[in-house]
Short mmCIF file of N, CA and C in Angstrom, two decimals:
data_model
loop_
_atom_site.label_atom_id
_atom_site.label_comp_id
_atom_site.label_asym_id
_atom_site.label_seq_id
_atom_site.Cartn_x
_atom_site.Cartn_y
_atom_site.Cartn_z
N MET A 1 203.41 283.59 92.82
CA MET A 1 203.79 284.23 91.59
C MET A 1 205.24 283.88 91.26
N ARG A 2 206.10 283.93 92.28
CA ARG A 2 207.50 283.63 92.05
C ARG A 2 207.69 282.17 91.63
N THR A 3 206.93 281.25 92.22
CA THR A 3 207.01 279.83 91.88
C THR A 3 206.61 279.63 90.42
N GLY A 4 205.60 280.31 89.96
CA GLY A 4 205.17 280.22 88.56
C GLY A 4 206.25 280.72 87.61
N PHE A 5 206.92 281.82 88.02
CA PHE A 5 208.00 282.36 87.21
C PHE A 5 209.17 281.36 87.11
N LEU A 6 209.56 280.77 88.25
CA LEU A 6 210.66 279.79 88.25
C LEU A 6 210.29 278.56 87.42
N HIS A 7 209.03 278.16 87.52
CA HIS A 7 208.57 277.01 86.73
C HIS A 7 208.67 277.33 85.23
N ALA A 8 208.28 278.52 84.83
CA ALA A 8 208.33 278.94 83.43
C ALA A 8 209.78 278.99 82.95
N VAL A 9 210.69 279.49 83.78
CA VAL A 9 212.11 279.54 83.42
C VAL A 9 212.66 278.12 83.25
N ALA A 10 212.30 277.23 84.15
CA ALA A 10 212.77 275.84 84.07
C ALA A 10 212.26 275.18 82.80
N LEU A 11 211.01 275.40 82.46
CA LEU A 11 210.45 274.83 81.22
C LEU A 11 211.14 275.40 79.99
N THR A 12 211.41 276.69 80.01
CA THR A 12 212.09 277.33 78.88
C THR A 12 213.49 276.77 78.70
N LEU A 13 214.23 276.60 79.81
CA LEU A 13 215.59 276.04 79.72
C LEU A 13 215.55 274.60 79.22
N THR A 14 214.59 273.82 79.69
CA THR A 14 214.47 272.43 79.24
C THR A 14 214.16 272.38 77.76
N ALA A 15 213.23 273.20 77.30
CA ALA A 15 212.86 273.23 75.89
C ALA A 15 214.04 273.69 75.03
N THR A 16 214.77 274.69 75.51
CA THR A 16 215.92 275.20 74.77
C THR A 16 217.01 274.14 74.66
N THR A 17 217.28 273.45 75.75
CA THR A 17 218.30 272.40 75.75
C THR A 17 217.89 271.27 74.82
N ALA A 18 216.63 270.88 74.87
CA ALA A 18 216.15 269.80 74.00
C ALA A 18 216.23 270.22 72.54
N ALA A 19 215.91 271.46 72.23
CA ALA A 19 215.95 271.93 70.85
C ALA A 19 217.38 272.02 70.34
N CYS A 20 218.34 272.25 71.23
CA CYS A 20 219.72 272.41 70.80
C CYS A 20 220.49 271.10 70.74
N SER A 21 219.93 270.03 71.28
CA SER A 21 220.67 268.77 71.26
C SER A 21 220.67 268.20 69.85
N SER A 22 221.67 267.43 69.53
CA SER A 22 221.76 266.86 68.20
C SER A 22 220.83 265.67 68.09
N GLY A 23 220.64 265.19 66.88
CA GLY A 23 219.80 264.03 66.64
C GLY A 23 220.41 262.75 67.15
N LEU A 24 221.64 262.78 67.61
CA LEU A 24 222.31 261.58 68.09
C LEU A 24 221.76 261.09 69.41
N SER A 25 221.22 261.97 70.22
CA SER A 25 220.78 261.57 71.56
C SER A 25 219.64 260.56 71.51
N SER A 26 218.87 260.56 70.44
CA SER A 26 217.74 259.63 70.35
C SER A 26 218.12 258.29 69.70
N LEU A 27 219.35 258.17 69.22
CA LEU A 27 219.77 256.95 68.54
C LEU A 27 220.38 255.94 69.50
N ASP A 28 220.12 254.67 69.22
CA ASP A 28 220.79 253.59 69.95
C ASP A 28 222.19 253.43 69.42
N ASN A 29 223.06 252.80 70.21
CA ASN A 29 224.40 252.50 69.72
C ASN A 29 224.29 251.51 68.57
N LEU A 30 225.09 251.71 67.55
CA LEU A 30 225.10 250.81 66.41
C LEU A 30 225.74 249.50 66.84
N PRO A 31 225.16 248.36 66.44
CA PRO A 31 225.82 247.10 66.78
C PRO A 31 227.20 247.07 66.13
N PRO A 32 228.19 246.52 66.79
CA PRO A 32 229.53 246.51 66.22
C PRO A 32 229.57 245.75 64.91
N ALA A 33 230.48 246.18 64.04
CA ALA A 33 230.67 245.47 62.77
C ALA A 33 231.16 244.06 63.09
N PRO A 34 230.57 243.07 62.44
CA PRO A 34 230.98 241.71 62.77
C PRO A 34 232.45 241.47 62.44
N ILE A 35 233.09 240.68 63.30
CA ILE A 35 234.49 240.36 63.09
C ILE A 35 234.62 239.27 62.03
N ALA A 36 233.53 238.54 61.80
CA ALA A 36 233.54 237.47 60.80
C ALA A 36 233.87 238.05 59.43
N ALA A 37 234.11 237.16 58.50
CA ALA A 37 234.52 237.56 57.16
C ALA A 37 233.47 238.46 56.50
N TYR A 38 233.95 239.33 55.67
CA TYR A 38 233.11 240.28 54.94
C TYR A 38 232.19 239.54 53.97
N ARG A 39 230.94 239.97 53.91
CA ARG A 39 229.96 239.38 52.99
C ARG A 39 229.82 240.28 51.78
N LEU A 40 229.97 239.70 50.62
CA LEU A 40 229.90 240.43 49.36
C LEU A 40 228.49 240.95 49.12
N GLY A 41 228.40 242.04 48.37
CA GLY A 41 227.10 242.63 48.05
C GLY A 41 227.14 243.37 46.74
N ALA A 42 225.97 243.86 46.33
CA ALA A 42 225.83 244.58 45.07
C ALA A 42 226.82 245.74 45.00
N GLY A 43 227.51 245.85 43.89
CA GLY A 43 228.49 246.91 43.69
C GLY A 43 229.92 246.49 43.97
N ASP A 44 230.12 245.38 44.65
CA ASP A 44 231.48 244.89 44.89
C ASP A 44 232.05 244.35 43.59
N GLU A 45 233.33 244.62 43.36
CA GLU A 45 234.01 244.16 42.15
C GLU A 45 235.03 243.10 42.54
N VAL A 46 234.98 241.96 41.84
CA VAL A 46 235.88 240.85 42.16
C VAL A 46 236.55 240.33 40.89
N ARG A 47 237.68 239.67 41.09
CA ARG A 47 238.38 238.97 40.02
C ARG A 47 238.20 237.48 40.30
N VAL A 48 237.81 236.71 39.28
CA VAL A 48 237.61 235.27 39.43
C VAL A 48 238.62 234.56 38.54
N LEU A 49 239.49 233.77 39.16
CA LEU A 49 240.49 233.01 38.42
C LEU A 49 240.24 231.53 38.60
N ILE A 50 240.22 230.80 37.48
CA ILE A 50 239.99 229.36 37.50
C ILE A 50 241.08 228.71 36.65
N PRO A 51 242.14 228.19 37.28
CA PRO A 51 243.21 227.55 36.50
C PRO A 51 242.64 226.43 35.62
N GLY A 52 243.07 226.44 34.37
CA GLY A 52 242.57 225.46 33.41
C GLY A 52 241.37 225.96 32.63
N LEU A 53 240.80 227.07 33.07
CA LEU A 53 239.63 227.61 32.38
C LEU A 53 239.82 229.08 32.00
N THR A 54 240.53 229.84 32.84
CA THR A 54 240.81 231.23 32.51
C THR A 54 242.24 231.35 32.01
N ALA A 55 242.41 232.08 30.95
CA ALA A 55 243.74 232.27 30.38
C ALA A 55 244.54 233.27 31.22
N ALA A 56 245.84 233.21 31.08
CA ALA A 56 246.72 234.12 31.84
C ALA A 56 246.39 235.57 31.55
N GLU A 57 246.00 235.87 30.31
CA GLU A 57 245.70 237.26 29.96
C GLU A 57 244.36 237.72 30.55
N ALA A 58 243.57 236.79 31.07
CA ALA A 58 242.27 237.14 31.65
C ALA A 58 242.39 237.58 33.11
N THR A 59 243.60 237.68 33.63
CA THR A 59 243.77 238.04 35.04
C THR A 59 243.34 239.48 35.32
N ASN A 60 243.22 240.31 34.29
CA ASN A 60 242.79 241.69 34.48
C ASN A 60 241.28 241.84 34.33
N VAL A 61 240.56 240.76 34.08
CA VAL A 61 239.11 240.81 33.92
C VAL A 61 238.46 240.77 35.30
N THR A 62 237.57 241.72 35.53
CA THR A 62 236.86 241.77 36.80
C THR A 62 235.36 241.71 36.56
N TYR A 63 234.63 241.35 37.60
CA TYR A 63 233.18 241.24 37.52
C TYR A 63 232.58 242.03 38.68
N VAL A 64 231.48 242.70 38.40
CA VAL A 64 230.78 243.48 39.43
C VAL A 64 229.50 242.75 39.80
N ILE A 65 229.26 242.62 41.09
CA ILE A 65 228.03 241.98 41.57
C ILE A 65 226.88 242.94 41.30
N ASN A 66 225.88 242.45 40.57
CA ASN A 66 224.77 243.32 40.19
C ASN A 66 223.79 243.53 41.35
N ASP A 67 222.75 244.32 41.08
CA ASP A 67 221.80 244.65 42.15
C ASP A 67 220.95 243.47 42.60
N ARG A 68 220.99 242.37 41.88
CA ARG A 68 220.32 241.14 42.30
C ARG A 68 221.26 240.25 43.11
N GLY A 69 222.50 240.70 43.31
CA GLY A 69 223.47 239.93 44.08
C GLY A 69 224.13 238.82 43.28
N GLN A 70 224.22 238.99 41.96
CA GLN A 70 224.76 237.95 41.10
C GLN A 70 225.95 238.44 40.29
N LEU A 71 226.84 237.48 39.99
CA LEU A 71 227.95 237.69 39.05
C LEU A 71 227.55 237.01 37.75
N SER A 72 227.86 237.62 36.64
CA SER A 72 227.60 236.99 35.35
C SER A 72 228.93 236.48 34.82
N LEU A 73 229.14 235.15 34.93
CA LEU A 73 230.41 234.54 34.55
C LEU A 73 230.28 233.76 33.24
N PRO A 74 231.32 233.79 32.40
CA PRO A 74 231.29 232.99 31.18
C PRO A 74 231.14 231.51 31.55
N LEU A 75 230.45 230.77 30.76
CA LEU A 75 230.18 229.34 30.91
C LEU A 75 229.19 229.02 32.03
N LEU A 76 229.11 229.81 33.06
CA LEU A 76 228.21 229.52 34.17
C LEU A 76 226.97 230.41 34.17
N GLY A 77 227.06 231.55 33.54
CA GLY A 77 225.94 232.49 33.58
C GLY A 77 225.89 233.21 34.91
N ASP A 78 224.67 233.48 35.39
CA ASP A 78 224.51 234.21 36.64
C ASP A 78 224.76 233.30 37.83
N VAL A 79 225.66 233.74 38.71
CA VAL A 79 226.02 232.99 39.91
C VAL A 79 225.69 233.86 41.11
N ASP A 80 224.93 233.32 42.07
CA ASP A 80 224.60 234.07 43.29
C ASP A 80 225.87 234.35 44.08
N ALA A 81 226.10 235.61 44.41
CA ALA A 81 227.30 236.01 45.15
C ALA A 81 226.96 236.88 46.35
N GLY A 82 225.86 237.60 46.29
CA GLY A 82 225.47 238.50 47.38
C GLY A 82 225.24 237.75 48.68
N GLY A 83 225.80 238.28 49.76
CA GLY A 83 225.63 237.68 51.07
C GLY A 83 226.62 236.57 51.38
N GLN A 84 227.49 236.24 50.41
CA GLN A 84 228.47 235.18 50.63
C GLN A 84 229.82 235.78 50.97
N THR A 85 230.61 235.02 51.72
CA THR A 85 232.00 235.39 51.94
C THR A 85 232.79 234.96 50.71
N VAL A 86 234.02 235.42 50.60
CA VAL A 86 234.86 235.03 49.46
C VAL A 86 235.06 233.51 49.42
N PRO A 87 235.39 232.84 50.55
CA PRO A 87 235.53 231.38 50.49
C PRO A 87 234.23 230.66 50.09
N GLU A 88 233.09 231.17 50.56
CA GLU A 88 231.82 230.56 50.18
C GLU A 88 231.56 230.70 48.68
N LEU A 89 231.88 231.87 48.11
CA LEU A 89 231.70 232.07 46.68
C LEU A 89 232.64 231.17 45.89
N GLN A 90 233.88 231.05 46.33
CA GLN A 90 234.83 230.15 45.66
C GLN A 90 234.29 228.73 45.62
N GLN A 91 233.77 228.25 46.75
CA GLN A 91 233.23 226.90 46.83
C GLN A 91 232.00 226.74 45.94
N SER A 92 231.15 227.75 45.92
CA SER A 92 229.93 227.71 45.10
C SER A 92 230.28 227.61 43.61
N ILE A 93 231.23 228.40 43.17
CA ILE A 93 231.64 228.36 41.75
C ILE A 93 232.28 227.01 41.43
N ALA A 94 233.14 226.52 42.32
CA ALA A 94 233.79 225.23 42.10
C ALA A 94 232.75 224.11 42.01
N THR A 95 231.75 224.14 42.86
CA THR A 95 230.68 223.13 42.84
C THR A 95 229.92 223.17 41.52
N GLN A 96 229.59 224.37 41.06
CA GLN A 96 228.86 224.50 39.79
C GLN A 96 229.69 224.01 38.61
N LEU A 97 230.99 224.30 38.63
CA LEU A 97 231.87 223.82 37.55
C LEU A 97 231.92 222.29 37.53
N ALA A 98 231.99 221.68 38.70
CA ALA A 98 232.04 220.22 38.79
C ALA A 98 230.71 219.61 38.38
N GLN A 99 229.59 220.20 38.82
CA GLN A 99 228.27 219.67 38.47
C GLN A 99 228.01 219.72 36.97
N ARG A 100 228.50 220.75 36.31
CA ARG A 100 228.32 220.88 34.85
C ARG A 100 229.41 220.15 34.07
N GLN A 101 230.28 219.48 34.81
CA GLN A 101 231.37 218.68 34.24
C GLN A 101 232.28 219.50 33.32
N LEU A 102 232.51 220.75 33.72
CA LEU A 102 233.44 221.61 32.97
C LEU A 102 234.88 221.36 33.42
N LEU A 103 235.06 221.01 34.69
CA LEU A 103 236.36 220.65 35.25
C LEU A 103 236.13 219.54 36.27
N ASN A 104 237.10 218.62 36.38
CA ASN A 104 236.96 217.51 37.33
C ASN A 104 237.14 217.96 38.78
N ALA A 105 238.24 218.63 39.06
CA ALA A 105 238.54 219.09 40.41
C ALA A 105 238.90 220.58 40.33
N PRO A 106 237.88 221.43 40.16
CA PRO A 106 238.18 222.85 39.95
C PRO A 106 238.74 223.53 41.20
N THR A 107 239.69 224.40 40.95
CA THR A 107 240.23 225.30 41.97
C THR A 107 239.83 226.70 41.55
N VAL A 108 239.17 227.41 42.44
CA VAL A 108 238.67 228.75 42.11
C VAL A 108 239.27 229.76 43.07
N SER A 109 239.73 230.86 42.53
CA SER A 109 240.25 231.96 43.34
C SER A 109 239.41 233.20 43.07
N VAL A 110 238.80 233.74 44.12
CA VAL A 110 238.04 234.98 44.02
C VAL A 110 238.80 236.03 44.82
N GLN A 111 239.12 237.13 44.16
CA GLN A 111 239.88 238.20 44.81
C GLN A 111 239.08 239.50 44.76
N PRO A 112 238.74 240.06 45.91
CA PRO A 112 238.05 241.36 45.89
C PRO A 112 238.97 242.42 45.29
N VAL A 113 238.44 243.19 44.36
CA VAL A 113 239.21 244.26 43.73
C VAL A 113 238.81 245.61 44.31
N ARG A 114 237.51 245.82 44.38
CA ARG A 114 237.01 247.09 44.92
C ARG A 114 235.69 246.80 45.63
N LEU A 115 235.62 247.19 46.92
CA LEU A 115 234.41 246.98 47.70
C LEU A 115 233.53 248.22 47.63
N ARG A 116 232.29 248.08 48.05
CA ARG A 116 231.35 249.21 48.02
C ARG A 116 231.95 250.41 48.73
N PRO A 117 231.66 251.61 48.25
CA PRO A 117 232.20 252.81 48.89
C PRO A 117 231.48 253.13 50.20
N VAL A 118 232.06 254.04 50.95
CA VAL A 118 231.40 254.59 52.13
C VAL A 118 231.03 256.04 51.81
N TYR A 119 230.01 256.52 52.46
CA TYR A 119 229.53 257.88 52.23
C TYR A 119 229.70 258.65 53.53
N ILE A 120 230.36 259.80 53.44
CA ILE A 120 230.66 260.59 54.64
C ILE A 120 230.01 261.96 54.44
N LEU A 121 229.07 262.28 55.31
CA LEU A 121 228.26 263.49 55.16
C LEU A 121 228.31 264.33 56.42
N GLY A 122 227.83 265.55 56.32
CA GLY A 122 227.69 266.41 57.48
C GLY A 122 228.89 267.30 57.71
N GLU A 123 229.27 267.43 58.96
CA GLU A 123 230.29 268.38 59.38
C GLU A 123 231.71 267.84 59.19
N VAL A 124 232.05 267.57 57.93
CA VAL A 124 233.41 267.23 57.53
C VAL A 124 233.81 268.20 56.43
N LYS A 125 235.09 268.35 56.21
CA LYS A 125 235.55 269.36 55.25
C LYS A 125 235.20 269.02 53.81
N THR A 126 235.21 267.74 53.44
CA THR A 126 234.89 267.35 52.07
C THR A 126 233.94 266.16 52.08
N PRO A 127 232.64 266.40 52.27
CA PRO A 127 231.69 265.29 52.28
C PRO A 127 231.64 264.63 50.90
N GLY A 128 231.32 263.33 50.88
CA GLY A 128 231.19 262.65 49.60
C GLY A 128 231.33 261.15 49.71
N GLU A 129 231.55 260.53 48.57
CA GLU A 129 231.71 259.08 48.46
C GLU A 129 233.20 258.76 48.44
N TYR A 130 233.60 257.78 49.26
CA TYR A 130 235.01 257.42 49.37
C TYR A 130 235.20 255.91 49.29
N GLN A 131 236.34 255.52 48.79
CA GLN A 131 236.68 254.10 48.68
C GLN A 131 236.87 253.50 50.07
N TYR A 132 236.24 252.37 50.32
CA TYR A 132 236.39 251.66 51.59
C TYR A 132 237.75 250.97 51.61
N ARG A 133 238.37 250.96 52.78
CA ARG A 133 239.61 250.20 53.00
C ARG A 133 239.39 249.27 54.17
N ALA A 134 239.89 248.06 54.07
CA ALA A 134 239.72 247.07 55.13
C ALA A 134 240.22 247.63 56.46
N GLY A 135 239.47 247.40 57.52
CA GLY A 135 239.86 247.86 58.85
C GLY A 135 239.65 249.35 59.07
N MET A 136 238.78 249.98 58.30
CA MET A 136 238.57 251.42 58.39
C MET A 136 237.68 251.76 59.59
N SER A 137 238.17 252.64 60.45
CA SER A 137 237.39 253.10 61.59
C SER A 137 236.64 254.37 61.20
N VAL A 138 235.73 254.80 62.07
CA VAL A 138 235.01 256.04 61.83
C VAL A 138 235.99 257.20 61.71
N LEU A 139 236.98 257.26 62.60
CA LEU A 139 237.96 258.34 62.57
C LEU A 139 238.78 258.33 61.28
N ALA A 140 239.15 257.14 60.81
CA ALA A 140 239.89 257.05 59.54
C ALA A 140 239.04 257.54 58.38
N ALA A 141 237.76 257.20 58.39
CA ALA A 141 236.85 257.65 57.33
C ALA A 141 236.72 259.17 57.35
N ILE A 142 236.61 259.74 58.53
CA ILE A 142 236.50 261.20 58.64
C ILE A 142 237.79 261.86 58.19
N SER A 143 238.92 261.24 58.48
CA SER A 143 240.20 261.78 58.02
C SER A 143 240.28 261.80 56.50
N VAL A 144 239.77 260.74 55.87
CA VAL A 144 239.75 260.68 54.41
C VAL A 144 238.92 261.83 53.84
N ALA A 145 237.87 262.21 54.57
CA ALA A 145 236.99 263.30 54.12
C ALA A 145 237.51 264.67 54.55
N GLY A 146 238.77 264.76 54.93
CA GLY A 146 239.38 266.04 55.24
C GLY A 146 239.32 266.43 56.70
N GLY A 147 238.72 265.61 57.54
CA GLY A 147 238.63 265.91 58.97
C GLY A 147 237.36 266.65 59.32
N TYR A 148 237.19 266.90 60.61
CA TYR A 148 236.01 267.59 61.12
C TYR A 148 236.05 269.06 60.78
N THR A 149 234.87 269.67 60.66
CA THR A 149 234.79 271.13 60.62
C THR A 149 234.82 271.63 62.06
N PHE A 150 234.92 272.93 62.26
CA PHE A 150 234.98 273.45 63.62
C PHE A 150 233.65 273.30 64.35
N ARG A 151 232.55 273.06 63.60
CA ARG A 151 231.23 272.90 64.21
C ARG A 151 230.89 271.45 64.53
N ALA A 152 231.75 270.51 64.20
CA ALA A 152 231.42 269.09 64.28
C ALA A 152 231.34 268.58 65.71
N GLN A 153 230.37 267.70 65.93
CA GLN A 153 230.30 266.95 67.18
C GLN A 153 231.25 265.77 66.99
N GLN A 154 232.30 265.70 67.79
CA GLN A 154 233.38 264.76 67.54
C GLN A 154 233.34 263.48 68.38
N ASP A 155 232.46 263.40 69.35
CA ASP A 155 232.46 262.22 70.23
C ASP A 155 231.59 261.08 69.70
N ALA A 156 230.70 261.34 68.76
CA ALA A 156 229.84 260.29 68.20
C ALA A 156 229.33 260.72 66.83
N VAL A 157 229.04 259.75 65.99
CA VAL A 157 228.49 260.00 64.66
C VAL A 157 227.27 259.11 64.45
N GLU A 158 226.50 259.42 63.43
CA GLU A 158 225.37 258.58 63.04
C GLU A 158 225.81 257.72 61.86
N ILE A 159 225.51 256.43 61.93
CA ILE A 159 225.84 255.53 60.82
C ILE A 159 224.58 254.84 60.36
N THR A 160 224.38 254.82 59.05
CA THR A 160 223.31 254.04 58.44
C THR A 160 223.96 252.86 57.74
N ARG A 161 223.52 251.66 58.11
CA ARG A 161 224.10 250.43 57.59
C ARG A 161 222.98 249.50 57.16
N THR A 162 223.15 248.80 56.07
CA THR A 162 222.16 247.82 55.64
C THR A 162 222.46 246.49 56.31
N VAL A 163 221.49 245.99 57.08
CA VAL A 163 221.61 244.71 57.78
C VAL A 163 220.42 243.86 57.36
N ASN A 164 220.70 242.70 56.78
CA ASN A 164 219.65 241.80 56.29
C ASN A 164 218.68 242.52 55.36
N GLY A 165 219.22 243.37 54.48
CA GLY A 165 218.42 244.05 53.49
C GLY A 165 217.65 245.26 53.99
N ARG A 166 217.80 245.61 55.27
CA ARG A 166 217.10 246.76 55.83
C ARG A 166 218.09 247.77 56.38
N PRO A 167 217.80 249.07 56.20
CA PRO A 167 218.70 250.08 56.77
C PRO A 167 218.54 250.15 58.29
N VAL A 168 219.66 250.19 58.99
CA VAL A 168 219.69 250.32 60.44
C VAL A 168 220.49 251.59 60.74
N VAL A 169 219.91 252.45 61.58
CA VAL A 169 220.57 253.70 61.94
C VAL A 169 220.95 253.64 63.42
N GLY A 170 222.18 254.02 63.70
CA GLY A 170 222.66 254.02 65.08
C GLY A 170 223.80 254.99 65.24
N LYS A 171 224.28 255.11 66.46
CA LYS A 171 225.42 256.00 66.68
C LYS A 171 226.67 255.17 66.95
N ALA A 172 227.80 255.75 66.65
CA ALA A 172 229.08 255.07 66.81
C ALA A 172 230.11 256.08 67.28
N THR A 173 231.17 255.57 67.92
CA THR A 173 232.27 256.41 68.38
C THR A 173 233.33 256.47 67.29
N PRO A 174 234.29 257.37 67.39
CA PRO A 174 235.36 257.44 66.40
C PRO A 174 236.18 256.16 66.28
N ALA A 175 236.24 255.35 67.32
CA ALA A 175 237.04 254.12 67.29
C ALA A 175 236.30 252.94 66.68
N ASP A 176 234.98 253.04 66.49
CA ASP A 176 234.21 251.93 65.93
C ASP A 176 234.56 251.71 64.47
N MET A 177 234.43 250.47 64.04
CA MET A 177 234.74 250.11 62.65
C MET A 177 233.52 250.31 61.76
N ILE A 178 233.78 250.68 60.53
CA ILE A 178 232.70 250.82 59.56
C ILE A 178 232.80 249.68 58.56
N GLN A 179 231.77 249.55 57.73
CA GLN A 179 231.72 248.52 56.71
C GLN A 179 231.46 249.15 55.36
N PRO A 180 231.80 248.44 54.28
CA PRO A 180 231.48 248.97 52.94
C PRO A 180 229.98 249.26 52.83
N GLY A 181 229.66 250.37 52.20
CA GLY A 181 228.27 250.75 52.02
C GLY A 181 227.70 251.59 53.14
N ASP A 182 228.44 251.77 54.25
CA ASP A 182 227.95 252.58 55.36
C ASP A 182 227.86 254.05 54.97
N THR A 183 226.89 254.74 55.56
CA THR A 183 226.80 256.19 55.45
C THR A 183 227.10 256.76 56.82
N VAL A 184 228.15 257.57 56.91
CA VAL A 184 228.57 258.18 58.16
C VAL A 184 228.14 259.65 58.12
N ARG A 185 227.34 260.05 59.10
CA ARG A 185 226.89 261.45 59.17
C ARG A 185 227.44 262.07 60.45
N VAL A 186 228.20 263.16 60.28
CA VAL A 186 228.75 263.89 61.43
C VAL A 186 227.81 265.05 61.71
N HIS A 187 227.26 265.06 62.92
CA HIS A 187 226.31 266.11 63.30
C HIS A 187 227.02 267.36 63.79
N GLU A 188 226.27 268.44 63.80
CA GLU A 188 226.78 269.72 64.28
C GLU A 188 226.61 269.80 65.79
N LYS A 189 227.62 270.30 66.50
CA LYS A 189 227.47 270.51 67.94
C LYS A 189 226.83 271.86 68.16
N TRP A 190 226.15 271.96 69.26
CA TRP A 190 225.42 273.20 69.54
C TRP A 190 226.09 274.02 70.62
N PHE A 191 226.86 273.42 71.49
CA PHE A 191 227.50 274.19 72.55
C PHE A 191 228.95 273.86 72.61
#
């Protein structure tokens, strides 16, 4: 009888502990953000300067990459930009200008103006959408959102990131780097 009672207590404690754990325990670690150059995507805003083709007053003109991953540029029309680095996009535009014989030896400058925002949710003081800054860590993103609440689990967060067009969910530490478009969710601690 006593063995049955101890077994029941052990099962109850196990069930209680499992019910109180956060959703982070079932997640794999998020692969680190690549150190390679940032790849442009839908929603990124860039400035495109082409000496000999853009006037000096056009330096304030910016273009937003649409949901198809394209920039709509004068004279060239829709140019594929999604998934490319800034140098790759510069080369692509220069090649198209040369092929259409608009310029003999075009020099193209693409400058990122505003990258996709990050979304910070859960146990932070001011959840919401925030502007991404280059080199932003999880801790820096949480600081932008006002810091942790007193209920926050502070040793790991959940991040949803789009990789090759698919959402990937994983956990990350406060020191890990985030990328534009990431959703950072801070879970509640139970004990």
